[in-house]
Each structure stands twice: as structure tokens, then as C-alpha cells.
Amino acid sequence: MFDNFNTILTAKRYSDSTVTTYIGLLVSYQNYLGDSRPLDRLDPSYLITTLRDFILKKEYTFNTQKQLISAVSLYYKEALRQEIDLSTLRPRSPQRVLPDILSTYEVKNILDHTKNLKHKAALTTIYALGLRVGELVDLRLAAIDKKRNTITIKAAKGKKDRQLPFPDSLKPLLREYYKEYKPTDYLFEGQSKPQYTAASLRSVFRASCKKAQIHKKVTLHSLRHAYATHLMDSGTDLRMIQELLGHSDIKTTMVYTHVTTRSMQQVKSPLDFL
């Protein structure tokens, strides 16, 4: 039913993950409606009512609810050429929750407990470069420029390229990994697929955290949070961190000013004055 919409999104250069998410949410909503009530023939008021009921039944998170509303709105606009107002269903922004930050010791402990060479190289690369998991699995060998000592992240979030310095500390591990696995196109390739999957890497990270006895609420993305926070702890300029992370808005980067220990360590307790 949504093949045409899939084609439209792909032609408009939406990322593969966005296309998969939007189509998946639409299919789930259509299954909830049933075959007798196709999404492209619903009355607007009925659509809003059932969509609200569907969201409540699924107990969607803030982000998933936003994605569903965006998917339905875009489907009506692009595939059906209709404008539909779903503003009443858009969730209010949740209270900001600061991420749990892994310390440098905890990151090292996680990596030390990752014994498989490919897994260790992948997790280390994410932390060393501050990558999103999608950027890691999309990273090609051709993106590594040994002469200029840079790594280019192509068409990252927002369809923007960015260049990152290639850390000397990462090179020995990647050389060892390359000699062992001999990838031909993507830096990290799957056993039966050209790319390693994000789901597999998330599973690897969870297993390593368990072995390292990490009790914080962390995900694979926490390595990117740790990268940014540790740079800030070391005194790296906020604008530079913004460039390295590929944030379009400095406000996104500023969240790390609330979790860095650099300024907090300079604050004296009143007890010190006694």
C-alpha cells in the first residue's frame, strides 16, 4: 500500500533509516485500522480520533509519536496531495533529561571487555570519532585519507558531509583489524551483507557493558556523548565540538555544558573556606 510513498521518500533523498521508520509506523497504524479502513480514504476527523487512540494504545515515546505524526502528514501531502492539520496530536517537548555520561575509565573498561577484534575496532572508532552508529556502518574505506590524516563522513544527519581528524591512537587498531578481516568497500562489513548492521553493534555494546559491569543507563549512542563530554572536559572549544559532531545548531551541542566536569571541578565547597 505504501510502495508509492516509499518511492517518493527515496527520490527526495530521505535517509534509509527515516524511510524505514516512516513506512514501518504507517504499516503499524494501518494494521490497527484494519483492511476495511484504508488510510488514504479516512475522514480527517476520524483520522485524528483513531490516530490519538492508536498513540495511547501503543504508549509511544515522545520521539516515536513525533515521527508517526510526521509520517502521516507527509504521506497525505506527498502521496495523496492533501494538506491535513495534525497539530493537536503533536506532543509537547518533554522535560530535558541529561544523558548518563560514561567516564574515560568506564569507556576503557568497556573496550577492554570487547575481545572480538572487529567489535572492538568498531566501538573504538565510534568513540574516537564521535560517530552516530549509522555513520559508522556507512563508513567506507575510501573515506579515510591517510595523506591528509582525515576521515570524511559522507551525507551524515541533515545530508551534510564533515571531515574529522584521524587520531593516531586509532590507527594501530584499525591496521590490525584490516589485516585480519580485509574489508573491500565498507570499513566494517557483515558476514553475509556488505555492511555491518547497527542492530548487531548495539547488541555487542550491551554485552560489553554487562561484562564491564556498567550500571548506568547507556546505549551505543552514549559513546558519542562521552566523546563530546570528554572533549569539553579537556578544554576543547564548544564551536569546534559542534563542527566535529556535525550539529547544525549550537544549542544541541550546549547540552554537554551541563554534564562536563571541567567547570564543576573548579567550584569550591563552602567547607573549603572553614
XYZ file of N, CA and C in Angstrom:
822
model
N 0.821 -1.221 0.000
C 0.000 0.000 0.000
C 0.852 1.268 0.000
N 1.988 1.199 0.637
C 2.823 2.386 0.779
C 4.045 2.371 -0.143
N 4.002 1.512 -1.179
C 5.135 1.430 -2.107
C 5.394 2.769 -2.796
N 4.309 3.449 -3.203
C 4.468 4.727 -3.890
C 5.092 5.771 -2.964
N 4.655 5.782 -1.721
C 5.203 6.720 -0.739
C 6.674 6.407 -0.476
N 7.002 5.125 -0.425
C 8.397 4.702 -0.256
C 9.254 5.254 -1.388
N 8.740 5.147 -2.610
C 9.468 5.649 -3.776
C 9.650 7.169 -3.706
N 8.602 7.864 -3.272
C 8.662 9.324 -3.153
C 9.735 9.742 -2.147
N 9.748 9.105 -0.986
C 10.732 9.439 0.052
C 12.149 9.166 -0.432
N 12.324 8.048 -1.110
C 13.649 7.688 -1.628
C 14.103 8.695 -2.680
N 13.183 9.085 -3.556
C 13.516 10.060 -4.602
C 13.862 11.427 -4.020
N 13.244 11.756 -2.904
C 13.512 13.029 -2.238
C 14.745 12.966 -1.335
N 15.440 11.837 -1.373
C 16.713 11.653 -0.657
C 16.563 11.617 0.863
N 15.434 11.117 1.329
C 15.343 10.862 2.766
C 16.280 9.707 3.092
N 16.840 9.715 4.283
C 17.774 8.660 4.654
C 17.052 7.316 4.724
N 17.819 6.246 4.553
C 17.234 4.900 4.606
C 16.545 4.657 5.946
N 17.162 5.127 7.022
C 16.576 4.895 8.350
C 15.251 5.634 8.505
N 15.161 6.865 7.953
C 13.914 7.624 8.024
C 12.819 6.947 7.209
N 13.166 6.482 6.010
C 12.190 5.794 5.152
C 11.673 4.546 5.863
N 12.587 3.761 6.420
C 12.199 2.533 7.113
C 11.297 2.833 8.311
N 11.654 3.868 9.071
C 10.865 4.241 10.251
C 9.475 4.709 9.859
N 9.391 5.617 8.892
C 8.097 6.166 8.474
C 7.181 5.080 7.908
N 7.710 4.240 7.030
C 6.893 3.184 6.428
C 6.455 2.188 7.507
N 7.364 1.859 8.415
C 7.036 0.930 9.487
C 5.917 1.448 10.380
N 5.953 2.732 10.700
C 4.909 3.328 11.536
C 3.573 3.381 10.805
N 3.607 3.701 9.517
C 2.373 3.736 8.736
C 1.750 2.344 8.624
N 2.575 1.335 8.415
C 2.077 -0.044 8.322
C 1.451 -0.464 9.645
N 2.105 -0.111 10.742
C 1.579 -0.452 12.068
C 0.227 0.225 12.313
N 0.118 1.492 11.931
C -1.146 2.220 12.086
C -2.232 1.631 11.191
N -1.868 1.274 9.948
C -2.850 0.682 9.036
C -3.328 -0.674 9.556
N -2.428 -1.440 10.149
C -2.836 -2.729 10.736
C -3.831 -2.510 11.875
N -3.627 -1.430 12.610
C -4.540 -1.090 13.697
C -5.927 -0.733 13.131
N -5.948 -0.010 12.004
C -7.202 0.389 11.373
C -7.927 -0.809 10.757
N -7.166 -1.738 10.192
C -7.754 -2.899 9.526
C -7.921 -2.664 8.032
N -8.073 -3.736 7.279
C -8.161 -3.654 5.823
C -9.382 -2.883 5.337
N -10.437 -2.867 6.135
C -11.681 -2.216 5.697
C -11.616 -0.691 5.822
N -10.556 -0.192 6.457
C -10.433 1.259 6.640
C -9.067 1.734 6.157
N -8.836 1.767 4.840
C -7.534 2.195 4.310
C -7.224 3.646 4.682
N -5.992 3.905 4.984
C -5.557 5.218 5.460
C -5.839 6.329 4.451
N -5.777 6.005 3.174
C -5.950 7.045 2.155
C -7.420 7.418 1.923
N -8.350 6.807 2.683
C -9.764 7.118 2.491
C -10.460 7.541 3.783
N -9.696 7.905 4.777
C -10.290 8.262 6.056
C -10.766 9.703 6.088
N -11.873 9.936 6.763
C -12.338 11.293 7.035
C -11.355 11.936 8.013
N -10.988 13.229 7.822
C -9.986 13.878 8.691
C -10.288 13.778 10.182
N -11.539 13.986 10.569
C -11.879 13.920 11.994
C -11.729 12.499 12.521
N -12.091 11.513 11.697
C -11.948 10.113 12.100
C -10.464 9.744 12.192
N -9.685 10.269 11.255
C -8.240 10.032 11.261
C -7.626 10.513 12.570
N -7.957 11.723 12.973
C -7.390 12.304 14.195
C -7.805 11.488 15.422
N -9.075 11.081 15.469
C -9.571 10.312 16.605
C -8.854 8.961 16.725
N -8.772 8.232 15.608
C -8.146 6.904 15.650
C -6.642 7.003 15.852
N -6.046 8.055 15.325
C -4.608 8.237 15.499
C -4.278 8.495 16.968
N -5.138 9.293 17.607
C -4.955 9.560 19.044
C -5.089 8.261 19.850
N -6.122 7.467 19.521
C -6.333 6.204 20.225
C -5.165 5.245 20.006
N -4.655 5.241 18.789
C -3.535 4.365 18.440
C -2.285 4.735 19.237
N -2.003 6.036 19.341
C -0.837 6.518 20.087
C -0.947 6.139 21.563
N -2.130 6.296 22.128
C -2.339 5.964 23.533
C -2.207 4.459 23.770
N -2.730 3.672 22.842
C -2.649 2.218 22.979
C -1.202 1.749 22.924
N -0.432 2.320 22.013
C 0.963 1.912 21.829
C 1.888 2.470 22.902
N 1.420 3.514 23.606
C 2.250 4.179 24.623
C 3.595 4.616 24.031
N 3.492 5.276 22.877
C 4.686 5.712 22.181
C 5.462 6.754 22.978
N 6.778 6.753 22.799
C 7.619 7.786 23.394
C 7.406 9.101 22.652
N 7.943 10.165 23.211
C 7.846 11.490 22.592
C 8.352 11.452 21.149
N 9.532 10.886 20.940
C 10.137 10.888 19.604
C 9.349 10.031 18.620
N 8.880 8.873 19.076
C 8.121 7.995 18.171
C 6.788 8.624 17.792
N 6.141 9.291 18.750
C 4.881 9.982 18.448
C 5.122 11.082 17.419
N 6.201 11.828 17.598
C 6.547 12.870 16.620
C 6.767 12.273 15.235
N 7.469 11.146 15.181
C 7.760 10.504 13.899
C 6.487 10.012 13.227
N 5.568 9.460 14.016
C 4.304 8.980 13.454
C 3.499 10.131 12.873
N 3.382 11.220 13.605
C 2.630 12.380 13.115
C 3.270 12.925 11.842
N 4.588 12.992 11.833
C 5.296 13.474 10.643
C 5.076 12.536 9.465
N 5.097 11.227 9.724
C 4.903 10.242 8.661
C 3.516 10.361 8.039
N 2.488 10.473 8.871
C 1.121 10.591 8.366
C 0.942 11.902 7.603
N 1.443 12.998 8.164
C 1.325 14.311 7.495
C 2.014 14.297 6.138
N 3.214 13.719 6.107
C 3.983 13.680 4.861
C 3.324 12.760 3.842
N 2.751 11.663 4.317
C 2.052 10.733 3.421
C 0.883 11.429 2.733
N 0.102 12.167 3.497
C -1.040 12.885 2.922
C -0.571 13.979 1.953
N 0.492 14.654 2.318
C 0.970 15.760 1.490
C 1.592 15.275 0.183
N 2.479 14.278 0.283
C 3.251 13.857 -0.890
C 2.555 12.794 -1.727
N 1.929 11.822 -1.075
C 1.321 10.718 -1.818
C -0.120 10.999 -2.208
N -0.860 11.709 -1.342
C -2.282 11.955 -1.609
C -2.566 13.390 -2.047
N -1.540 14.246 -1.980
C -1.686 15.664 -2.370
C -2.774 16.352 -1.550
N -2.799 16.064 -0.276
C -3.768 16.687 0.638
C -3.030 17.284 1.830
N -3.498 18.426 2.284
C -2.961 19.032 3.498
C -3.860 18.640 4.667
N -3.267 18.159 5.728
C -4.054 17.759 6.899
C -3.392 18.314 8.158
N -4.205 18.877 9.021
C -3.696 19.517 10.236
C -3.731 18.519 11.401
N -2.546 18.092 11.821
C -2.430 17.153 12.942
C -1.743 17.814 14.133
N -1.798 19.138 14.167
C -1.083 19.879 15.216
C -1.584 19.529 16.619
N -2.862 19.152 16.731
C -3.399 18.825 18.060
C -2.801 17.536 18.625
N -2.179 16.754 17.759
C -1.596 15.493 18.205
C -0.092 15.579 18.425
N 0.483 16.729 18.079
C 1.935 16.855 18.256
C 2.252 16.992 19.738
N 3.156 16.153 20.248
C 3.427 16.162 21.691
C 4.221 17.388 22.124
N 3.984 17.803 23.354
C 4.780 18.877 23.940
C 6.181 18.349 24.193
N 7.147 19.252 24.114
C 8.527 18.846 24.364
C 8.655 18.344 25.800
N 9.296 17.189 25.964
C 9.432 16.653 27.322
C 10.464 17.437 28.119
N 10.437 17.267 29.422
C 11.443 17.889 30.269
C 12.806 17.336 29.897
N 13.775 18.229 29.774
C 15.099 17.798 29.354
C 15.716 16.877 30.401
N 16.144 15.712 29.937
C 16.820 14.758 30.808
C 18.267 14.649 30.336
N 19.191 14.962 31.235
C 20.600 14.907 30.863
C 21.035 13.451 30.706
N 21.826 13.150 29.687
C 22.262 11.762 29.483
C 23.254 11.329 30.558
N 23.228 10.038 30.886
C 24.272 9.485 31.736
C 25.566 9.465 30.926
N 26.634 9.977 31.508
C 27.898 10.076 30.791
C 28.888 9.052 31.316
N 29.448 8.288 30.405
C 30.493 7.339 30.749
C 31.796 8.089 31.007
N 32.493 7.727 32.062
C 33.800 8.321 32.326
C 34.829 7.712 31.381
N 36.010 8.309 31.314
C 37.070 7.746 30.470
C 37.440 6.350 30.958
N 37.417 6.160 32.273
C 37.720 4.829 32.834
C 36.662 3.819 32.378
N 35.399 4.206 32.407
C 34.326 3.290 32.024
C 34.385 2.962 30.532
N 34.710 3.961 29.703
C 34.845 3.679 28.261
C 35.969 2.685 28.032
N 37.109 2.905 28.687
C 38.247 1.980 28.541
C 37.876 0.587 29.021
N 37.126 0.519 30.103
C 36.707 -0.770 30.644
C 35.809 -1.514 29.659
N 34.893 -0.783 29.020
C 34.010 -1.392 28.020
C 34.822 -1.925 26.840
N 35.743 -1.125 26.357
C 36.561 -1.537 25.209
C 37.466 -2.715 25.578
N 37.988 -2.696 26.799
C 38.854 -3.798 27.241
C 38.084 -5.117 27.343
N 36.789 -5.021 27.611
C 35.964 -6.227 27.726
C 35.340 -6.629 26.381
N 35.721 -5.929 25.329
C 35.275 -6.296 23.977
C 36.421 -7.044 23.320
N 36.378 -8.365 23.349
C 37.518 -9.185 22.937
C 37.588 -9.418 21.429
N 36.429 -9.521 20.779
C 36.428 -9.731 19.327
C 37.039 -8.515 18.631
N 38.004 -8.742 17.747
C 38.759 -7.655 17.134
C 37.881 -6.704 16.328
N 36.966 -7.255 15.529
C 36.077 -6.403 14.732
C 35.186 -5.568 15.636
N 34.614 -6.192 16.647
C 33.735 -5.476 17.569
C 34.492 -4.360 18.295
N 35.684 -4.671 18.751
C 36.484 -3.677 19.476
C 36.854 -2.523 18.558
N 37.233 -2.825 17.322
C 37.594 -1.773 16.369
C 36.401 -0.874 16.078
N 35.210 -1.466 15.950
C 34.013 -0.683 15.637
C 33.634 0.232 16.792
N 33.587 -0.313 18.018
C 33.230 0.512 19.181
C 34.268 1.600 19.425
N 35.538 1.250 19.244
C 36.604 2.235 19.444
C 36.515 3.351 18.421
N 36.166 3.020 17.196
C 36.040 4.034 16.144
C 34.898 4.992 16.444
N 33.791 4.471 16.940
C 32.665 5.335 17.312
C 33.093 6.342 18.377
N 33.789 5.849 19.402
C 34.218 6.746 20.482
C 35.314 7.699 20.008
N 36.267 7.199 19.242
C 37.412 8.021 18.814
C 36.999 9.158 17.895
N 35.915 8.956 17.132
C 35.480 9.963 16.164
C 34.155 10.621 16.540
N 33.509 10.127 17.586
C 32.224 10.700 17.991
C 31.120 10.441 16.981
N 31.065 9.235 16.439
C 30.126 8.929 15.353
C 28.771 8.461 15.852
N 27.754 8.709 15.056
C 26.475 8.036 15.212
C 26.645 6.622 14.661
N 25.845 5.685 15.128
C 26.009 4.307 14.673
C 25.781 4.201 13.166
N 24.826 4.977 12.630
C 24.587 4.953 11.191
C 25.784 5.441 10.391
N 26.508 6.414 10.939
C 27.701 6.930 10.273
C 28.809 5.886 10.272
N 28.877 5.103 11.341
C 29.901 4.063 11.434
C 29.652 2.967 10.412
N 28.419 2.462 10.331
C 28.146 1.354 9.405
C 28.196 1.820 7.949
N 28.009 3.126 7.703
C 28.083 3.663 6.337
C 29.501 4.086 5.940
N 30.449 3.966 6.867
C 31.808 4.453 6.620
C 32.545 3.539 5.639
N 33.000 4.132 4.547
C 33.720 3.367 3.525
C 35.227 3.558 3.669
N 35.967 2.599 3.170
C 37.430 2.691 3.199
C 37.912 3.937 2.466
N 37.202 4.290 1.400
C 37.607 5.456 0.591
C 37.499 6.760 1.362
N 36.775 6.759 2.479
C 36.610 7.989 3.268
C 37.846 8.306 4.092
N 38.754 7.338 4.214
C 39.968 7.535 5.008
C 41.078 8.056 4.112
N 41.524 9.269 4.399
C 42.597 9.899 3.633
C 43.868 9.878 4.487
N 44.731 8.914 4.211
C 45.939 8.759 5.026
C 46.923 9.909 4.831
N 46.968 10.461 3.631
C 47.909 11.551 3.363
C 47.515 12.826 4.108
N 46.224 13.117 4.113
C 45.747 14.318 4.793
C 45.380 14.053 6.248
N 45.429 12.778 6.628
C 45.149 12.383 8.010
C 43.723 12.769 8.427
N 42.776 12.535 7.525
C 41.379 12.881 7.794
C 40.458 11.718 7.439
N 39.275 11.765 8.000
C 38.210 10.817 7.657
C 36.973 11.643 7.328
N 36.384 11.405 6.171
C 35.217 12.157 5.730
C 33.946 11.359 5.998
N 33.045 11.971 6.715
C 31.740 11.365 6.982
C 30.777 11.916 5.931
N 30.325 11.043 5.038
C 29.507 11.465 3.908
C 28.026 11.452 4.240
N 27.341 12.515 3.790
C 25.877 12.595 3.888
C 25.382 12.155 5.254
N 25.938 12.788 6.292
C 25.529 12.476 7.657
C 24.143 13.052 7.913
N 23.733 13.123 9.174
C 22.414 13.648 9.509
C 22.279 15.048 8.943
N 21.164 15.315 8.260
C 20.995 16.606 7.611
C 21.634 16.645 6.241
N 22.095 15.466 5.772
C 22.698 15.338 4.440
C 23.941 16.221 4.289
N 24.691 16.383 5.365
C 25.891 17.208 5.317
C 27.127 16.328 5.490
N 28.167 16.626 4.697
C 29.452 15.961 4.876
C 30.245 16.707 5.941
N 31.126 15.990 6.623
C 32.053 16.656 7.530
C 33.357 15.871 7.586
N 34.433 16.590 7.842
C 35.736 15.958 7.930
C 36.192 15.910 9.376
N 36.791 14.784 9.749
C 37.269 14.591 11.110
C 38.748 14.254 11.079
N 39.494 14.660 12.086
C 40.897 14.244 12.167
C 40.988 12.751 12.442
N 41.975 12.088 11.852
C 42.185 10.659 12.029
C 43.159 10.476 13.192
N 42.679 10.083 14.365
C 43.545 10.022 15.549
C 44.668 8.989 15.402
N 45.871 9.373 15.759
C 46.995 8.435 15.713
C 46.747 7.225 16.593
N 46.043 7.434 17.715
C 45.798 6.340 18.656
C 44.848 5.291 18.098
N 44.097 5.639 17.064
C 43.152 4.698 16.459
C 43.810 3.854 15.368
N 44.873 4.365 14.784
C 45.475 3.728 13.604
C 45.982 2.312 13.843
N 46.723 2.035 14.928
C 47.223 0.658 15.114
C 46.105 -0.374 15.184
N 45.024 -0.051 15.871
C 43.907 -0.985 15.992
C 43.246 -1.227 14.640
N 43.049 -0.156 13.868
C 42.417 -0.327 12.559
C 43.335 -1.076 11.598
N 44.648 -0.883 11.706
C 45.585 -1.640 10.865
C 45.501 -3.128 11.190
N 45.477 -3.443 12.479
C 45.367 -4.842 12.906
C 44.054 -5.446 12.418
N 42.980 -4.683 12.557
C 41.669 -5.149 12.107
C 41.663 -5.369 10.590
N 42.234 -4.435 9.842
C 42.235 -4.525 8.376
C 43.010 -5.764 7.890
N 44.144 -6.035 8.516
C 44.944 -7.206 8.127
C 44.186 -8.505 8.389
N 43.401 -8.513 9.469
C 42.686 -9.724 9.847
C 41.440 -9.950 8.991
N 40.650 -8.895 8.740
C 39.352 -9.052 8.092
C 39.334 -8.654 6.616
N 40.295 -7.838 6.201
C 40.433 -7.444 4.793
C 39.119 -6.936 4.168
N 38.504 -5.906 4.739
C 37.282 -5.337 4.126
C 37.604 -4.759 2.750
N 36.627 -4.771 1.850
C 36.869 -4.320 0.478
C 36.192 -2.998 0.126
N 35.077 -2.697 0.762
C 34.339 -1.464 0.440
C 34.030 -0.687 1.722
N 33.113 -1.214 2.512
C 32.821 -0.594 3.803
C 33.893 -0.992 4.814
N 34.206 -0.087 5.717
C 35.226 -0.379 6.720
C 34.810 -1.570 7.580
N 33.520 -1.608 7.936
C 33.016 -2.733 8.732
C 31.916 -3.440 7.941
N 32.231 -4.642 7.493
C 31.308 -5.395 6.652
C 30.716 -6.573 7.425
N 29.488 -6.944 7.066
C 28.838 -8.082 7.707
C 29.293 -9.390 7.091
N 28.908 -10.500 7.711
C 29.302 -11.806 7.193
C 28.632 -12.113 5.864
N 27.348 -11.730 5.743
C 26.614 -12.029 4.514
C 26.068 -10.770 3.848
N 26.386 -9.595 4.418
C 25.917 -8.330 3.879
C 27.100 -7.389 3.685
N 26.956 -6.425 2.754
C 28.078 -5.505 2.523
C 28.402 -4.622 3.723
N 27.413 -4.390 4.594
C 27.626 -3.545 5.764
C 27.302 -4.298 7.048
N 28.035 -3.964 8.086
C 27.701 -4.459 9.410
C 26.416 -3.760 9.840
N 25.569 -4.424 10.601
C 24.282 -3.821 10.949
C 24.352 -3.080 12.280
N 23.561 -2.010 12.363
C 23.507 -1.219 13.589
C 22.961 -2.060 14.740
N 21.984 -2.913 14.446
C 21.391 -3.751 15.492
C 22.424 -4.687 16.102
N 23.279 -5.268 15.266
C 24.321 -6.172 15.765
C 25.304 -5.421 16.651
N 25.645 -4.211 16.246
C 26.612 -3.428 17.016
C 26.023 -2.999 18.360
N 24.737 -2.679 18.372
C 24.080 -2.336 19.644
C 24.109 -3.530 20.593
N 23.899 -4.727 20.038
C 23.943 -5.939 20.838
C 25.343 -6.167 21.406
N 26.351 -5.911 20.594
C 27.744 -6.031 21.034
C 28.022 -5.071 22.191
N 27.550 -3.841 22.054
C 27.782 -2.832 23.099
C 27.121 -3.246 24.406
N 25.885 -3.723 24.331
C 25.187 -4.147 25.548
C 25.944 -5.282 26.244
N 26.434 -6.225 25.455
C 27.169 -7.359 26.020
C 28.458 -6.889 26.694
N 29.151 -5.949 26.064
C 30.397 -5.438 26.634
C 30.140 -4.657 27.916
N 29.052 -3.888 27.947
C 28.689 -3.144 29.159
C 28.387 -4.098 30.308
N 27.726 -5.195 29.989
C 27.400 -6.181 31.024
C 28.664 -6.798 31.584
N 29.599 -7.141 30.703
C 30.861 -7.736 31.146
C 31.680 -6.737 31.968
N 31.597 -5.455 31.582
C 32.348 -4.413 32.288
C 31.634 -3.935 33.544
N 30.450 -4.503 33.810
C 29.644 -4.155 34.986
C 29.317 -2.657 35.032
N 28.856 -2.152 33.871
C 28.401 -0.770 33.771
C 26.925 -0.728 34.158
N 26.600 0.016 35.188
C 25.226 0.041 35.691
C 24.463 1.316 35.306
N 25.110 2.215 34.616
C 24.435 3.423 34.148
C 23.476 3.067 33.008
N 22.475 3.933 32.793
C 21.551 3.750 31.678
C 22.204 4.310 30.418
N 22.857 3.440 29.676
C 23.597 3.879 28.494
C 23.219 3.039 27.285
N 23.405 3.614 26.116
C 23.210 2.922 24.850
C 24.461 3.122 24.016
N 24.476 2.549 22.831
C 25.632 2.722 21.952
C 25.900 4.197 21.681
N 24.834 5.002 21.617
C 24.981 6.441 21.370
C 25.719 7.137 22.515
N 25.792 6.475 23.665
C 26.483 7.057 24.817
C 27.979 7.225 24.554
N 28.523 6.438 23.626
C 29.937 6.618 23.266
C 30.130 7.965 22.576
N 29.150 8.394 21.794
C 29.206 9.716 21.156
C 29.055 10.809 22.220
N 28.136 10.603 23.170
C 28.008 11.550 24.278
C 29.320 11.654 25.056
N 29.951 10.515 25.292
C 31.206 10.500 26.039
C 32.296 11.245 25.278
N 32.358 11.035 23.967
C 33.335 11.735 23.115
C 33.212 13.244 23.287
N 31.992 13.756 23.167
C 31.765 15.198 23.257
C 32.077 15.724 24.658
N 31.637 15.009 25.666
C 31.845 15.463 27.043
C 33.318 15.436 27.414
N 34.029 14.396 27.006
C 35.443 14.298 27.334
C 36.261 15.366 26.603
N 35.827 15.721 25.382
C 36.481 16.840 24.687
C 36.266 18.136 25.455
N 35.047 18.333 25.930
C 34.744 19.549 26.683
C 35.512 19.566 28.008
N 35.595 18.408 28.653
C 36.350 18.308 29.901
C 37.807 18.715 29.691
N 38.339 18.411 28.509
C 39.751 18.701 28.235
C 39.983 20.137 27.774
N 38.890 20.905 27.610
C 39.026 22.311 27.262
C 38.809 22.639 25.798
N 38.331 21.682 25.002
C 38.072 21.943 23.585
C 36.951 22.965 23.432
N 37.115 23.894 22.492
C 36.142 24.956 22.264
C 34.794 24.377 21.846
N 33.717 24.981 22.348
C 32.364 24.497 22.072
C 32.054 24.501 20.582
N 32.486 25.540 19.874
C 32.230 25.628 18.427
C 32.948 24.501 17.690
N 34.138 24.155 18.134
C 34.874 23.069 17.494
C 34.162 21.742 17.718
N 33.642 21.540 18.926
C 32.895 20.320 19.213
C 31.648 20.258 18.339
N 30.997 21.388 18.148
C 29.824 21.450 17.269
C 30.185 20.978 15.864
N 31.324 21.443 15.342
C 31.761 21.046 13.999
C 32.083 19.557 13.940
N 32.769 19.066 14.961
C 33.162 17.664 14.981
C 31.946 16.743 15.055
N 30.918 17.161 15.791
C 29.713 16.350 15.921
C 28.772 16.509 14.735
N 28.934 17.595 13.979
C 28.053 17.833 12.840
C 26.711 18.405 13.235
N 26.672 19.125 14.370
C 25.424 19.770 14.796
C 25.190 21.044 13.996
N 23.992 21.231 13.505
C 23.679 22.457 12.763
C 23.372 23.612 13.712
N 22.928 23.282 14.927
C 22.548 24.293 15.905
C 23.425 24.144 17.143
N 24.057 25.230 17.556
C 24.933 25.212 18.723
C 24.172 24.809 19.985
N 22.854 25.034 19.996
C 22.055 24.678 21.178
C 22.093 23.176 21.440
N 22.184 22.404 20.369
C 22.259 20.953 20.525
C 23.547 20.563 21.233
N 24.623 21.245 20.871
C 25.928 20.948 21.474
C 26.000 21.426 22.915
N 25.253 22.471 23.221
C 25.341 23.077 24.550
C 24.858 22.177 25.671
N 24.156 21.092 25.333
C 23.722 20.164 26.387
C 24.928 19.626 27.142
N 26.080 19.546 26.463
C 27.265 18.982 27.104
C 27.881 19.934 28.120
N 27.486 21.202 28.082
C 27.967 22.129 29.105
C 27.340 21.805 30.459
N 26.234 21.041 30.439
C 25.541 20.699 31.681
C 26.066 19.398 32.305
N 26.886 18.671 31.554
C 27.393 17.401 32.082
C 28.912 17.365 32.186
N 29.585 18.383 31.668
C 31.035 18.411 31.779
C 31.452 18.635 33.226
N 32.573 18.057 33.599
C 33.082 18.226 34.964
C 34.119 19.342 35.047
N 34.469 19.911 33.886
C 35.560 20.906 33.883
C 35.250 22.087 34.784
N 34.074 22.706 34.612
C 33.745 23.878 35.417
C 33.378 23.490 36.839
N 32.729 22.312 37.003
C 32.323 21.895 38.335
C 33.525 21.641 39.244
N 34.600 21.119 38.665
C 35.783 20.820 39.463
C 36.474 22.080 39.967
N 36.169 23.212 39.350
C 36.782 24.468 39.768
C 35.988 25.156 40.877
N 34.788 24.628 41.160
C 33.942 25.221 42.197
C 34.324 24.640 43.552
N 34.576 25.529 44.498
C 34.942 25.089 45.839
C 33.702 24.955 46.714
N 33.726 23.973 47.580
C 32.663 23.802 48.562
C 32.845 24.827 49.680
N 31.748 25.317 50.267
C 31.898 26.227 51.411
C 32.724 25.615 52.548
N 32.765 24.266 52.586
C 33.565 23.603 53.616
C 35.043 23.958 53.487
N 35.466 24.222 52.201
C 36.877 24.564 51.988
C 37.244 25.923 52.582
N 36.247 26.738 52.858
C 36.514 28.081 53.369
C 36.711 28.094 54.893
N 36.378 26.998 55.540
C 36.446 26.963 57.008
C 37.882 26.837 57.490
